[in-house]
JSON list of C-alpha atoms in Angstrom, two decimals:
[
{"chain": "A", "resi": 1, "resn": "UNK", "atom": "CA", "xyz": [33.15, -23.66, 71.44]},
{"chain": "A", "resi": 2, "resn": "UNK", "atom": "CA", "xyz": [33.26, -27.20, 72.87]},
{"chain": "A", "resi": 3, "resn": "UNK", "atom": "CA", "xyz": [29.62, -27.91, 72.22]},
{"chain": "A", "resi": 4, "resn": "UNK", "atom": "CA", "xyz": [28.96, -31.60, 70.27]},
{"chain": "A", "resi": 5, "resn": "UNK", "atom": "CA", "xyz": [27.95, -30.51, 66.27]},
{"chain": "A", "resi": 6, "resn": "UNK", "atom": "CA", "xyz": [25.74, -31.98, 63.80]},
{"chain": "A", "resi": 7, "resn": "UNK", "atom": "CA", "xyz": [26.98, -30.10, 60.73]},
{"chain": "A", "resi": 8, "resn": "UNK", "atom": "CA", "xyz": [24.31, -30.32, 57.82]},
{"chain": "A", "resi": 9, "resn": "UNK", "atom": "CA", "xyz": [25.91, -28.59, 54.73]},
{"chain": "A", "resi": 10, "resn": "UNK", "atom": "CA", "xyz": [22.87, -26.69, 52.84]},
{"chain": "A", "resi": 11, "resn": "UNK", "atom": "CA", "xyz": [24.72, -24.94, 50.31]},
{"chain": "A", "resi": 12, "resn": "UNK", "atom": "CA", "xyz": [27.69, -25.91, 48.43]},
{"chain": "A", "resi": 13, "resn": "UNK", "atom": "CA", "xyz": [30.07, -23.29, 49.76]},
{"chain": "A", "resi": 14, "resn": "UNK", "atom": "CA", "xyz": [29.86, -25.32, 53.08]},
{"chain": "A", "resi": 15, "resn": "UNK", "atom": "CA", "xyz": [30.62, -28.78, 52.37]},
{"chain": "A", "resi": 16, "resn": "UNK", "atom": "CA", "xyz": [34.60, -27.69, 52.24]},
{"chain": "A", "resi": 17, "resn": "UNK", "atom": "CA", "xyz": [34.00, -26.71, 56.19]},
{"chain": "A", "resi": 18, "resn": "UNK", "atom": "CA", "xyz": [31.75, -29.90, 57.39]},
{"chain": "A", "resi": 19, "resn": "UNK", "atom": "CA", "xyz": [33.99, -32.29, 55.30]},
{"chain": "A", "resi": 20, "resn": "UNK", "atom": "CA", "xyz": [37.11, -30.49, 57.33]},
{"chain": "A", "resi": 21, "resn": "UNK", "atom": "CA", "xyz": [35.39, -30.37, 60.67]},
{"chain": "A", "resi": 22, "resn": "UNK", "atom": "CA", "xyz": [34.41, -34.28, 60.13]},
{"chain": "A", "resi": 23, "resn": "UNK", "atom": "CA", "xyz": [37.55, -35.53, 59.37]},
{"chain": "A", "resi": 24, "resn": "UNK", "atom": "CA", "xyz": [39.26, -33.54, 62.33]},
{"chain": "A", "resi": 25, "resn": "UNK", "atom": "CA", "xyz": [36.90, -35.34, 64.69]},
{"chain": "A", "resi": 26, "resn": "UNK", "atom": "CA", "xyz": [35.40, -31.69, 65.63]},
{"chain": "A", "resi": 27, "resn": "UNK", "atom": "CA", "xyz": [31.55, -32.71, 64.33]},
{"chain": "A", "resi": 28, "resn": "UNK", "atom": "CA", "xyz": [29.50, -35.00, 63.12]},
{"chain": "A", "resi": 29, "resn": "UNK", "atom": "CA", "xyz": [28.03, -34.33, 59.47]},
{"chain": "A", "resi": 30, "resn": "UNK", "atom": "CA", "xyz": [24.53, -35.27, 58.60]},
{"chain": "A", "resi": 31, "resn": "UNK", "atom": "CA", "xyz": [22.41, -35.28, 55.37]},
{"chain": "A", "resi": 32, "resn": "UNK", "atom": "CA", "xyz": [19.55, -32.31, 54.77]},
{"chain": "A", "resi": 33, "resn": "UNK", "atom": "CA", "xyz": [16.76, -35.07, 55.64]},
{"chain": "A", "resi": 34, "resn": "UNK", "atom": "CA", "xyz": [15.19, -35.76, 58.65]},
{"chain": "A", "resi": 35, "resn": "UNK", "atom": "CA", "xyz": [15.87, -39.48, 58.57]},
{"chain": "A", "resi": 36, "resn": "UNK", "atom": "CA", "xyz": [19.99, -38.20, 58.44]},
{"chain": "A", "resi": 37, "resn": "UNK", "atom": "CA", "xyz": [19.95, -36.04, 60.78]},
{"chain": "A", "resi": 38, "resn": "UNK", "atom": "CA", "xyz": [17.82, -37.91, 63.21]},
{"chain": "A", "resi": 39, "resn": "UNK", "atom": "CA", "xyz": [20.14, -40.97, 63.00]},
{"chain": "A", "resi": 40, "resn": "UNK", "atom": "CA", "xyz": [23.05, -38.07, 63.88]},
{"chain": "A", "resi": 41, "resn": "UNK", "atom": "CA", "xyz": [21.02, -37.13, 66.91]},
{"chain": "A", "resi": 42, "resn": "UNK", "atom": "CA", "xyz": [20.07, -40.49, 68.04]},
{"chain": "A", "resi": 43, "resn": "UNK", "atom": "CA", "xyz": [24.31, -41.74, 67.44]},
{"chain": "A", "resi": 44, "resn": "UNK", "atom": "CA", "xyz": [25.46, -38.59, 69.59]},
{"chain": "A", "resi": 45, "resn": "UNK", "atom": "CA", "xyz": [22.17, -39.57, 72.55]},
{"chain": "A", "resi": 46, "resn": "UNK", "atom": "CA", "xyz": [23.68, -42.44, 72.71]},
{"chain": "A", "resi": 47, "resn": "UNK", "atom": "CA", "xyz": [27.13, -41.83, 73.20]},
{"chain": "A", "resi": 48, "resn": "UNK", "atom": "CA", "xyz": [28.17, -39.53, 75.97]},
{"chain": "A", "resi": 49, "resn": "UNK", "atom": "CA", "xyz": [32.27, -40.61, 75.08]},
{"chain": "A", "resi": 50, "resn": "UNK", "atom": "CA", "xyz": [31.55, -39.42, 71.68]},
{"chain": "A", "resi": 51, "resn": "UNK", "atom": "CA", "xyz": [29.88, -35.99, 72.80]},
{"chain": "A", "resi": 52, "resn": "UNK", "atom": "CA", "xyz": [32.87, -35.64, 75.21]},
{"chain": "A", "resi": 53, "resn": "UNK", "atom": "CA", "xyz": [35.64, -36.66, 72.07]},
{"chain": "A", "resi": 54, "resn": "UNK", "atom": "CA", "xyz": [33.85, -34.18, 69.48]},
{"chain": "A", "resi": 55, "resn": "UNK", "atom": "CA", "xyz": [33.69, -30.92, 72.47]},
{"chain": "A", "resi": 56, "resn": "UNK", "atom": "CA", "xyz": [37.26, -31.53, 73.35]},
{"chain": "A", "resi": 57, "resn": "UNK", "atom": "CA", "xyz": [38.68, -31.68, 69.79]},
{"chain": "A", "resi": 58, "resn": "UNK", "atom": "CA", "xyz": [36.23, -28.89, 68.55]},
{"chain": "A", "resi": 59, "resn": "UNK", "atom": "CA", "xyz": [37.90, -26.60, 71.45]},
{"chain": "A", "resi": 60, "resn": "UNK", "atom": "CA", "xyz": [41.17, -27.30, 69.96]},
{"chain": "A", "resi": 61, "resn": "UNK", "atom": "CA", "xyz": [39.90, -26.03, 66.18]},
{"chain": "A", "resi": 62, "resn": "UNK", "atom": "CA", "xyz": [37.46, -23.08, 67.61]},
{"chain": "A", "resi": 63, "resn": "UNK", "atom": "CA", "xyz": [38.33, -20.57, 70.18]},
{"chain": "A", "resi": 64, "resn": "UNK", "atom": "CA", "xyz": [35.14, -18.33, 69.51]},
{"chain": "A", "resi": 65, "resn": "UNK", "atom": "CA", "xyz": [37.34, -15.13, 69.16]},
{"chain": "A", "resi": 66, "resn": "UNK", "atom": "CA", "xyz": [36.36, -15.45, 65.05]},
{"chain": "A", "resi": 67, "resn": "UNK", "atom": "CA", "xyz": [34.32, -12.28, 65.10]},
{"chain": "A", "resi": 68, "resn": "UNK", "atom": "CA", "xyz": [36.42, -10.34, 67.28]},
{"chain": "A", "resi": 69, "resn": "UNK", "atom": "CA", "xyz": [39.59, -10.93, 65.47]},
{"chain": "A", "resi": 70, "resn": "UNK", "atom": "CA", "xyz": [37.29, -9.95, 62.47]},
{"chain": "A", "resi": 71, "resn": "UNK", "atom": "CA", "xyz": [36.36, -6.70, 63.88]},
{"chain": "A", "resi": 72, "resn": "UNK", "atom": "CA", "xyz": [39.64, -5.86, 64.79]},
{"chain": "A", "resi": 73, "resn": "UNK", "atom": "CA", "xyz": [41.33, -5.74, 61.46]}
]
C-alpha cells in the first residue's frame, strides 16, 4: 500500500504477479540470491525518485482492501 517492493518470486506460481507488478512500474523484481537482491536494495538506497515513482504507482494497483473484500463474499 504505497510502500517501495523488491518482489523475489520463490515459487513458480508467483512469477505471473512480480513479472505484472514489474512491468506496471509497481516493484522492483530481484533474483532468490543475495548478490540480486542486494543490488535491488542498493538501486532503490540510492534513488529516493524511484522509491517515490514505485509507492505512487503501487497505490494505484493496491488499495489493501484484498482481504476484506475476500471476507466479504
Amino acid at each position: 500500500v504505497g510502500v517501495p517492493t523488491i518482489s523475489v518470486v520463490t515459487a513458480d506460481n508467483q512469477r505471473i504477479v512480480v513479472d505484472s507488478l514489474r512491468a506496471n512500474s509497481a516493484a522492483v523484481s530481484a533474483e532468490c540470491t543475495k548478490e540480486s537482491i542486494g543490488r535491488a536494495v542498493s538501486e532503490l538506497l540510492g534513488s529516493p525518485e524511484k522509491r517515490a515513482a514505485l509507492s505512487a504507482r503501487a497505490k494505484l494497483l493496491v488499495d489493501g482492501l484484498g482481504a476484506k473484500r475476500v471476507a466479504l463474499r
